[in-house]
Amino acid sequence: MSEENRAMQIDLSRFRETFFQEAAEHLAEMEAGLLRLEQNSFDPELLNAIFRAAHSIKGAAGMFGLEDVARFTHALESLLDGMRAGTITVTPEHSDVLLRANDVLRELLAAAADGTASPARMEAVLGELYVAQRSSPERADSPGRVREQDRKSGRRQYRVHFRPAAEIFAQGMDPLLVLRDLAQIGEPAEVEIDLASLPALASLDPEQCHLAWNVRVLTGKTEQEIRDIFAFVEDGAEIRIQVESAGTEPAAAPVATPAAAAQQTPANAREASIRVATSKVDKLIDLVGELVIAQSMAKEIADHFSTPRLSQLQEAVAVMERHIRELQERVMSVRMLPIGHIFGRFPRLVRDVSVQLGKDVRLQIAGEDTELDKSVVEQMGDPLTHLIRNAIDHGIESPEDRRRSGKPEQGLIRLAASHQAGSVIVEVSDDGGGLDTDAIRRKALERGLIGASDSLSEDQVRELIFAPGFSTAPAVSDLSGRGVGMDVVKRNVAALNGSVSLASEPGRGTTVRISLPLTLAILDGLLLKVGSETYVLPLVAIVESIRPAAGQVRLVAGRGEVALVRGEALPLLRLHGLFGIPTQVQDPCQGLTVIIEHGGQRFALLVDELLGQQQVVIKSLEANYRKVEGVLGATILGDGRAALILDVGGLSQVARRAGSVGLAA
Amino acid sequence: MQAVGPDKSQAGNAGEASQFLTFSLGAEEYGIEILKVQEIKGYSAITHIPNAPPHVKGVMNLRGTVVPVVDLRAKFSMEAVEYTKFTVIIVVTVNEKVAGLVVDAVSDVLNISSAEIRPAPDFGERVDTRFISGMAGVGEKLVVLLDMDRLLTEEEVAAQSGAN
């Protein structure tokens, strides 16, 4: 291993914890999805969600070199892809296999987290996954199936002698873990401990291993597979594996059932933690100290109060107020993390992916000190991974093509973060060929995303790459090209109240620009009025606002109202009706309709008037009250009144219900 | 003295006094345990909450925290009155949740010993006694003591069943 490689590995280890946390969340998501899938046999949205979770795990596992996890999730993903595409009909057996795969994946991840060997039943379940997708071409070269047959050919009794290197503990290994793995591959084994080299207590070095083990194990595994278990401890160790008998299968071989094995899975619930620079904590302590002094001054004045001292008291209160405000800001900043926290994992990604694709790519990083809310930073990992992969896979051309078009052979990907007026901008740009709008149009047509007669602007065509199920990659590779990338990016960013935009120039490259709020606690909003109430609408969701002309609002099927905007019929929601607010503005032509987009669906919201744009601090409504449908939270306006922030997702569900009435006609 | 000591404390236990904040709703006097009261403030602007029960008037800004406001007249199905500058909001904390209660006026803080508290009489169907923890005669007045925990917890339960 070269010096550079070693450095990279160590660097990567910082993010392992994050990866395992994320993977655990994705797993939970998958499991919940699979369980729901069993109930409503084929819900494409649900399959998409499960698929995305598996895809995210696969991508990150590949990056960390967890080959078993990546291989396993790839098989899982292929099956899900077939189900999603409709080439595989979903049966109850499928969900059994998928759930079992989910369990195995959890064990795999736990094993990877602890640095122990992968669970023994992985290969068996891997085989099941391949079998389940009968029509898939990947079946033929499935390693899982071959091993499946091996296993049926009978089991053997092995005698394994294992004397670990004396300094095994210093290497961070635990021989017990190896023995546990050995026990898992077959029958509950017979274990003998060999104390021959155990020194007398006086001369015993407690940091060395003086023990050896003889293990008898009955298993269907080959000698090589058993040897693999010792892969991490073989340096300096004495390992002998002998076949004792090509034993006949005992009548009732107690094979670990999936359920039993699942119960053994350790529940690795890790608590969320935050790492804070010591200087920040020191500053907090200083401030608290000053606050205590200010408080004791105020108390002294209050204890011996006389009217002439009023101004002193007021001053003391003002000092406290100033300290408290600063304390508040500083405490908020504890939640802020430099975005470099996630940037650090990308050099390795770029290197691996470009090697795999036979491209020469350099990554340039700027603005890694830009600070963002911790939760925003953490949730940017997946979207940025997708974007960088896409840039290498689809953006940067092959060295030959680049030479032909007079560019340097080495492609350049720039990852830059910066502050801009209360938001953080993260840009991923490449100097590749730019987006091929003709190819996108063709593909979208093929996928049925647009109609043949649709006339779209170049910008609108580019936006199509954010549509779920869209992909222009001709071959399904390990990296991208399943069409999950860009819609995941858009969703994740939207979930953080951010927005994604795209700029591309043919022959010059593509830039994806992500705009994120500095913190989840602050939101760019549009203030609007209905009756005497003021509401805040998140700015990112707004497409435009129009005052409909007479005839632009129609009643469909006598119930649902739609607004006709440039030939598109959008469900019309009357906010005053929805929230039961008395208002003079009943005629849509008197008020304003705000066109809102959420999750690819558009609808029109009728309000009385727009008041203007403002940044608002999000306050919880649930802390003292409860969740209200259609309301995200509350905020305090400049005049001291509380105002509710509208939940675009909740409203769009209401719109969908209303829309289904309207569009059914 | 020593003989009297335990006697006294026993008497103190039996008639342990608690402080109650009393307020008026129409002609009636109500009391709530003072330990539940965080503060008393004048009426401030209330923001309507969509699809809330009629007695939940909305939310108000309490120094940066958003707090629901419950109108006790509406809660007890009493005739509604116009809010004026004399309308008072009692801010209470129950189960770590903060809520504002709109009342007509705050009257007094009274010491009421547990011996003075009588269970609420059964009004039959006419009056909802679930939120009443007892009644106490203080001077000429009869004070209805409210069970804040139950009043606001019922609130939550009702709200949740409404949400589902």
PDB file of N, CA and C in Angstrom, chain A residues 533-535 577-581 619-629 631 634-637 640-644, chain B residues 45-53 56 59-62 64-68 96-99 155-156 159-160 162-163:
ATOM      1  N   GLU A 533     -55.806  37.352   8.340  1.00  0.00           N
ATOM      2  CA  GLU A 533     -54.675  36.532   8.764  1.00  0.00           C
ATOM      3  C   GLU A 533     -53.493  36.643   7.796  1.00  0.00           C
ATOM      4  N   THR A 534     -52.299  36.560   8.346  1.00  0.00           N
ATOM      5  CA  THR A 534     -51.089  36.580   7.534  1.00  0.00           C
ATOM      6  C   THR A 534     -50.456  35.190   7.588  1.00  0.00           C
ATOM      7  N   TYR A 535     -50.053  34.689   6.440  1.00  0.00           N
ATOM      8  CA  TYR A 535     -49.384  33.391   6.385  1.00  0.00           C
ATOM      9  C   TYR A 535     -48.041  33.537   5.692  1.00  0.00           C
ATOM     10  N   GLY A 577     -61.008  28.828   2.151  1.00  0.00           N
ATOM     11  CA  GLY A 577     -61.965  27.735   2.344  1.00  0.00           C
ATOM     12  C   GLY A 577     -61.342  26.618   3.164  1.00  0.00           C
ATOM     13  N   LEU A 578     -60.081  26.311   2.835  1.00  0.00           N
ATOM     14  CA  LEU A 578     -59.375  25.220   3.493  1.00  0.00           C
ATOM     15  C   LEU A 578     -59.197  25.482   4.983  1.00  0.00           C
ATOM     16  N   PHE A 579     -58.884  26.740   5.329  1.00  0.00           N
ATOM     17  CA  PHE A 579     -58.589  27.081   6.707  1.00  0.00           C
ATOM     18  C   PHE A 579     -59.772  27.738   7.403  1.00  0.00           C
ATOM     19  N   GLY A 580     -60.890  27.889   6.694  1.00  0.00           N
ATOM     20  CA  GLY A 580     -62.080  28.471   7.316  1.00  0.00           C
ATOM     21  C   GLY A 580     -61.883  29.906   7.773  1.00  0.00           C
ATOM     22  N   ILE A 581     -61.328  30.750   6.889  1.00  0.00           N
ATOM     23  CA  ILE A 581     -61.102  32.145   7.256  1.00  0.00           C
ATOM     24  C   ILE A 581     -62.106  33.007   6.496  1.00  0.00           C
ATOM     25  N   LYS A 619     -40.627  28.461  14.227  1.00  0.00           N
ATOM     26  CA  LYS A 619     -40.909  28.084  15.616  1.00  0.00           C
ATOM     27  C   LYS A 619     -41.829  26.867  15.578  1.00  0.00           C
ATOM     28  N   SER A 620     -41.614  25.995  16.535  1.00  0.00           N
ATOM     29  CA  SER A 620     -42.431  24.784  16.554  1.00  0.00           C
ATOM     30  C   SER A 620     -43.833  25.087  17.066  1.00  0.00           C
ATOM     31  N   LEU A 621     -44.796  24.504  16.393  1.00  0.00           N
ATOM     32  CA  LEU A 621     -46.181  24.608  16.854  1.00  0.00           C
ATOM     33  C   LEU A 621     -46.480  23.409  17.748  1.00  0.00           C
ATOM     34  N   GLU A 622     -45.725  22.341  17.501  1.00  0.00           N
ATOM     35  CA  GLU A 622     -45.977  21.102  18.231  1.00  0.00           C
ATOM     36  C   GLU A 622     -45.469  21.166  19.665  1.00  0.00           C
ATOM     37  N   ALA A 623     -44.473  22.031  19.920  1.00  0.00           N
ATOM     38  CA  ALA A 623     -43.881  22.073  21.258  1.00  0.00           C
ATOM     39  C   ALA A 623     -44.970  22.304  22.305  1.00  0.00           C
ATOM     40  N   ASN A 624     -45.917  23.207  22.006  1.00  0.00           N
ATOM     41  CA  ASN A 624     -46.958  23.496  22.977  1.00  0.00           C
ATOM     42  C   ASN A 624     -48.355  23.111  22.515  1.00  0.00           C
ATOM     43  N   TYR A 625     -48.483  22.848  21.227  1.00  0.00           N
ATOM     44  CA  TYR A 625     -49.812  22.496  20.747  1.00  0.00           C
ATOM     45  C   TYR A 625     -49.752  21.144  20.064  1.00  0.00           C
ATOM     46  N   ARG A 626     -49.940  21.076  18.796  1.00  0.00           N
ATOM     47  CA  ARG A 626     -49.859  19.808  18.080  1.00  0.00           C
ATOM     48  C   ARG A 626     -49.667  20.109  16.607  1.00  0.00           C
ATOM     49  N   LYS A 627     -49.497  19.050  15.818  1.00  0.00           N
ATOM     50  CA  LYS A 627     -49.328  19.203  14.377  1.00  0.00           C
ATOM     51  C   LYS A 627     -50.677  19.597  13.778  1.00  0.00           C
ATOM     52  N   VAL A 628     -50.635  20.550  12.866  1.00  0.00           N
ATOM     53  CA  VAL A 628     -51.857  20.962  12.191  1.00  0.00           C
ATOM     54  C   VAL A 628     -51.674  20.686  10.703  1.00  0.00           C
ATOM     55  N   GLU A 629     -52.652  20.063  10.094  1.00  0.00           N
ATOM     56  CA  GLU A 629     -52.519  19.718   8.677  1.00  0.00           C
ATOM     57  C   GLU A 629     -52.377  20.982   7.827  1.00  0.00           C
ATOM     58  N   VAL A 631     -49.866  22.953   7.920  1.00  0.00           N
ATOM     59  CA  VAL A 631     -49.045  23.966   8.592  1.00  0.00           C
ATOM     60  C   VAL A 631     -47.709  23.341   8.992  1.00  0.00           C
ATOM     61  N   ALA A 634     -44.722  27.804  12.981  1.00  0.00           N
ATOM     62  CA  ALA A 634     -45.154  29.183  13.141  1.00  0.00           C
ATOM     63  C   ALA A 634     -43.923  30.070  13.165  1.00  0.00           C
ATOM     64  N   THR A 635     -44.147  31.359  13.123  1.00  0.00           N
ATOM     65  CA  THR A 635     -43.039  32.289  13.231  1.00  0.00           C
ATOM     66  C   THR A 635     -43.555  33.563  13.881  1.00  0.00           C
ATOM     67  N   ILE A 636     -42.635  34.408  14.301  1.00  0.00           N
ATOM     68  CA  ILE A 636     -43.038  35.683  14.883  1.00  0.00           C
ATOM     69  C   ILE A 636     -42.722  36.774  13.855  1.00  0.00           C
ATOM     70  N   LEU A 637     -43.715  37.560  13.508  1.00  0.00           N
ATOM     71  CA  LEU A 637     -43.497  38.620  12.527  1.00  0.00           C
ATOM     72  C   LEU A 637     -42.925  39.851  13.221  1.00  0.00           C
ATOM     73  N   GLY A 640     -44.628  41.465  16.117  1.00  0.00           N
ATOM     74  CA  GLY A 640     -44.801  40.681  17.324  1.00  0.00           C
ATOM     75  C   GLY A 640     -45.914  39.652  17.261  1.00  0.00           C
ATOM     76  N   ARG A 641     -46.648  39.631  16.155  1.00  0.00           N
ATOM     77  CA  ARG A 641     -47.709  38.633  16.036  1.00  0.00           C
ATOM     78  C   ARG A 641     -47.142  37.297  15.585  1.00  0.00           C
ATOM     79  N   ALA A 642     -47.807  36.232  16.012  1.00  0.00           N
ATOM     80  CA  ALA A 642     -47.423  34.921  15.508  1.00  0.00           C
ATOM     81  C   ALA A 642     -48.089  34.730  14.146  1.00  0.00           C
ATOM     82  N   ALA A 643     -47.393  34.088  13.220  1.00  0.00           N
ATOM     83  CA  ALA A 643     -47.984  33.771  11.924  1.00  0.00           C
ATOM     84  C   ALA A 643     -47.661  32.321  11.605  1.00  0.00           C
ATOM     85  N   LEU A 644     -48.557  31.663  10.901  1.00  0.00           N
ATOM     86  CA  LEU A 644     -48.326  30.259  10.579  1.00  0.00           C
ATOM     87  C   LEU A 644     -47.581  30.139   9.249  1.00  0.00           C
TER      88      LEU A 644
ATOM     89  N   ALA B  45     -52.398  39.917  20.568  1.00  0.00           N
ATOM     90  CA  ALA B  45     -52.955  39.467  19.294  1.00  0.00           C
ATOM     91  C   ALA B  45     -52.888  37.945  19.181  1.00  0.00           C
ATOM     92  N   ILE B  46     -53.977  37.353  18.717  1.00  0.00           N
ATOM     93  CA  ILE B  46     -54.031  35.906  18.586  1.00  0.00           C
ATOM     94  C   ILE B  46     -54.151  35.547  17.113  1.00  0.00           C
ATOM     95  N   THR B  47     -53.349  34.567  16.707  1.00  0.00           N
ATOM     96  CA  THR B  47     -53.377  34.103  15.320  1.00  0.00           C
ATOM     97  C   THR B  47     -54.230  32.850  15.233  1.00  0.00           C
ATOM     98  N   HIS B  48     -55.170  32.899  14.331  1.00  0.00           N
ATOM     99  CA  HIS B  48     -56.110  31.803  14.145  1.00  0.00           C
ATOM    100  C   HIS B  48     -55.394  30.520  13.690  1.00  0.00           C
ATOM    101  N   ILE B  49     -55.804  29.385  14.254  1.00  0.00           N
ATOM    102  CA  ILE B  49     -55.279  28.097  13.787  1.00  0.00           C
ATOM    103  C   ILE B  49     -56.379  27.410  12.996  1.00  0.00           C
ATOM    104  N   PRO B  50     -56.074  26.960  11.782  1.00  0.00           N
ATOM    105  CA  PRO B  50     -57.130  26.334  10.985  1.00  0.00           C
ATOM    106  C   PRO B  50     -57.616  25.036  11.608  1.00  0.00           C
ATOM    107  N   ASN B  51     -58.903  24.811  11.474  1.00  0.00           N
ATOM    108  CA  ASN B  51     -59.538  23.556  11.868  1.00  0.00           C
ATOM    109  C   ASN B  51     -59.259  23.149  13.315  1.00  0.00           C
ATOM    110  N   ALA B  52     -59.187  24.138  14.196  1.00  0.00           N
ATOM    111  CA  ALA B  52     -58.988  23.840  15.612  1.00  0.00           C
ATOM    112  C   ALA B  52     -60.367  23.807  16.286  1.00  0.00           C
ATOM    113  N   PRO B  53     -60.482  23.137  17.443  1.00  0.00           N
ATOM    114  CA  PRO B  53     -61.756  23.175  18.159  1.00  0.00           C
ATOM    115  C   PRO B  53     -62.124  24.621  18.529  1.00  0.00           C
ATOM    116  N   VAL B  56     -60.193  26.654  21.152  1.00  0.00           N
ATOM    117  CA  VAL B  56     -58.792  27.000  20.900  1.00  0.00           C
ATOM    118  C   VAL B  56     -58.797  28.208  19.969  1.00  0.00           C
ATOM    119  N   VAL B  59     -52.965  30.881  18.369  1.00  0.00           N
ATOM    120  CA  VAL B  59     -51.673  30.919  19.048  1.00  0.00           C
ATOM    121  C   VAL B  59     -51.231  32.365  19.244  1.00  0.00           C
ATOM    122  N   MET B  60     -50.452  32.574  20.286  1.00  0.00           N
ATOM    123  CA  MET B  60     -49.897  33.913  20.502  1.00  0.00           C
ATOM    124  C   MET B  60     -48.384  33.808  20.680  1.00  0.00           C
ATOM    125  N   ASN B  61     -47.757  34.967  20.574  1.00  0.00           N
ATOM    126  CA  ASN B  61     -46.309  35.045  20.741  1.00  0.00           C
ATOM    127  C   ASN B  61     -46.004  35.362  22.200  1.00  0.00           C
ATOM    128  N   LEU B  62     -45.391  34.420  22.883  1.00  0.00           N
ATOM    129  CA  LEU B  62     -44.976  34.666  24.260  1.00  0.00           C
ATOM    130  C   LEU B  62     -43.459  34.765  24.255  1.00  0.00           C
ATOM    131  N   GLY B  64     -41.310  35.024  21.924  1.00  0.00           N
ATOM    132  CA  GLY B  64     -40.616  34.171  20.972  1.00  0.00           C
ATOM    133  C   GLY B  64     -41.082  32.730  20.939  1.00  0.00           C
ATOM    134  N   THR B  65     -41.893  32.334  21.904  1.00  0.00           N
ATOM    135  CA  THR B  65     -42.437  30.978  21.873  1.00  0.00           C
ATOM    136  C   THR B  65     -43.877  31.065  21.396  1.00  0.00           C
ATOM    137  N   VAL B  66     -44.267  30.089  20.605  1.00  0.00           N
ATOM    138  CA  VAL B  66     -45.628  30.093  20.087  1.00  0.00           C
ATOM    139  C   VAL B  66     -46.494  29.235  21.006  1.00  0.00           C
ATOM    140  N   VAL B  67     -47.511  29.853  21.574  1.00  0.00           N
ATOM    141  CA  VAL B  67     -48.281  29.224  22.640  1.00  0.00           C
ATOM    142  C   VAL B  67     -49.770  29.216  22.263  1.00  0.00           C
ATOM    143  N   PRO B  68     -50.430  28.073  22.402  1.00  0.00           N
ATOM    144  CA  PRO B  68     -51.864  28.050  22.084  1.00  0.00           C
ATOM    145  C   PRO B  68     -52.681  28.800  23.147  1.00  0.00           C
ATOM    146  N   GLU B  96     -45.011  20.232  30.978  1.00  0.00           N
ATOM    147  CA  GLU B  96     -43.984  20.876  30.174  1.00  0.00           C
ATOM    148  C   GLU B  96     -44.521  21.567  28.931  1.00  0.00           C
ATOM    149  N   LYS B  97     -45.837  21.621  28.798  1.00  0.00           N
ATOM    150  CA  LYS B  97     -46.397  22.381  27.692  1.00  0.00           C
ATOM    151  C   LYS B  97     -46.976  23.673  28.248  1.00  0.00           C
ATOM    152  N   VAL B  98     -46.859  24.717  27.477  1.00  0.00           N
ATOM    153  CA  VAL B  98     -47.330  26.022  27.918  1.00  0.00           C
ATOM    154  C   VAL B  98     -48.603  26.348  27.161  1.00  0.00           C
ATOM    155  N   ALA B  99     -49.577  26.918  27.864  1.00  0.00           N
ATOM    156  CA  ALA B  99     -50.805  27.330  27.199  1.00  0.00           C
ATOM    157  C   ALA B  99     -51.304  28.608  27.857  1.00  0.00           C
ATOM    158  N   GLU B 155     -57.653  18.213  26.409  1.00  0.00           N
ATOM    159  CA  GLU B 155     -57.460  19.049  25.229  1.00  0.00           C
ATOM    160  C   GLU B 155     -56.643  18.307  24.173  1.00  0.00           C
ATOM    161  N   GLU B 156     -55.517  17.766  24.661  1.00  0.00           N
ATOM    162  CA  GLU B 156     -54.598  17.096  23.764  1.00  0.00           C
ATOM    163  C   GLU B 156     -55.226  15.830  23.184  1.00  0.00           C
ATOM    164  N   ALA B 159     -57.682  16.719  20.717  1.00  0.00           N
ATOM    165  CA  ALA B 159     -57.041  17.245  19.517  1.00  0.00           C
ATOM    166  C   ALA B 159     -56.465  16.109  18.689  1.00  0.00           C
ATOM    167  N   GLN B 160     -55.876  15.131  19.388  1.00  0.00           N
ATOM    168  CA  GLN B 160     -55.259  14.043  18.645  1.00  0.00           C
ATOM    169  C   GLN B 160     -56.300  13.171  17.968  1.00  0.00           C
ATOM    170  N   GLY B 162     -59.014  14.148  17.000  1.00  0.00           N
ATOM    171  CA  GLY B 162     -59.513  14.948  15.888  1.00  0.00           C
ATOM    172  C   GLY B 162     -58.574  14.883  14.701  1.00  0.00           C
ATOM    173  N   ALA B 163     -57.266  14.784  15.008  1.00  0.00           N
ATOM    174  CA  ALA B 163     -56.279  14.788  13.931  1.00  0.00           C
ATOM    175  C   ALA B 163     -56.268  13.471  13.173  1.00  0.00           C
TER     176      ALA B 163
END
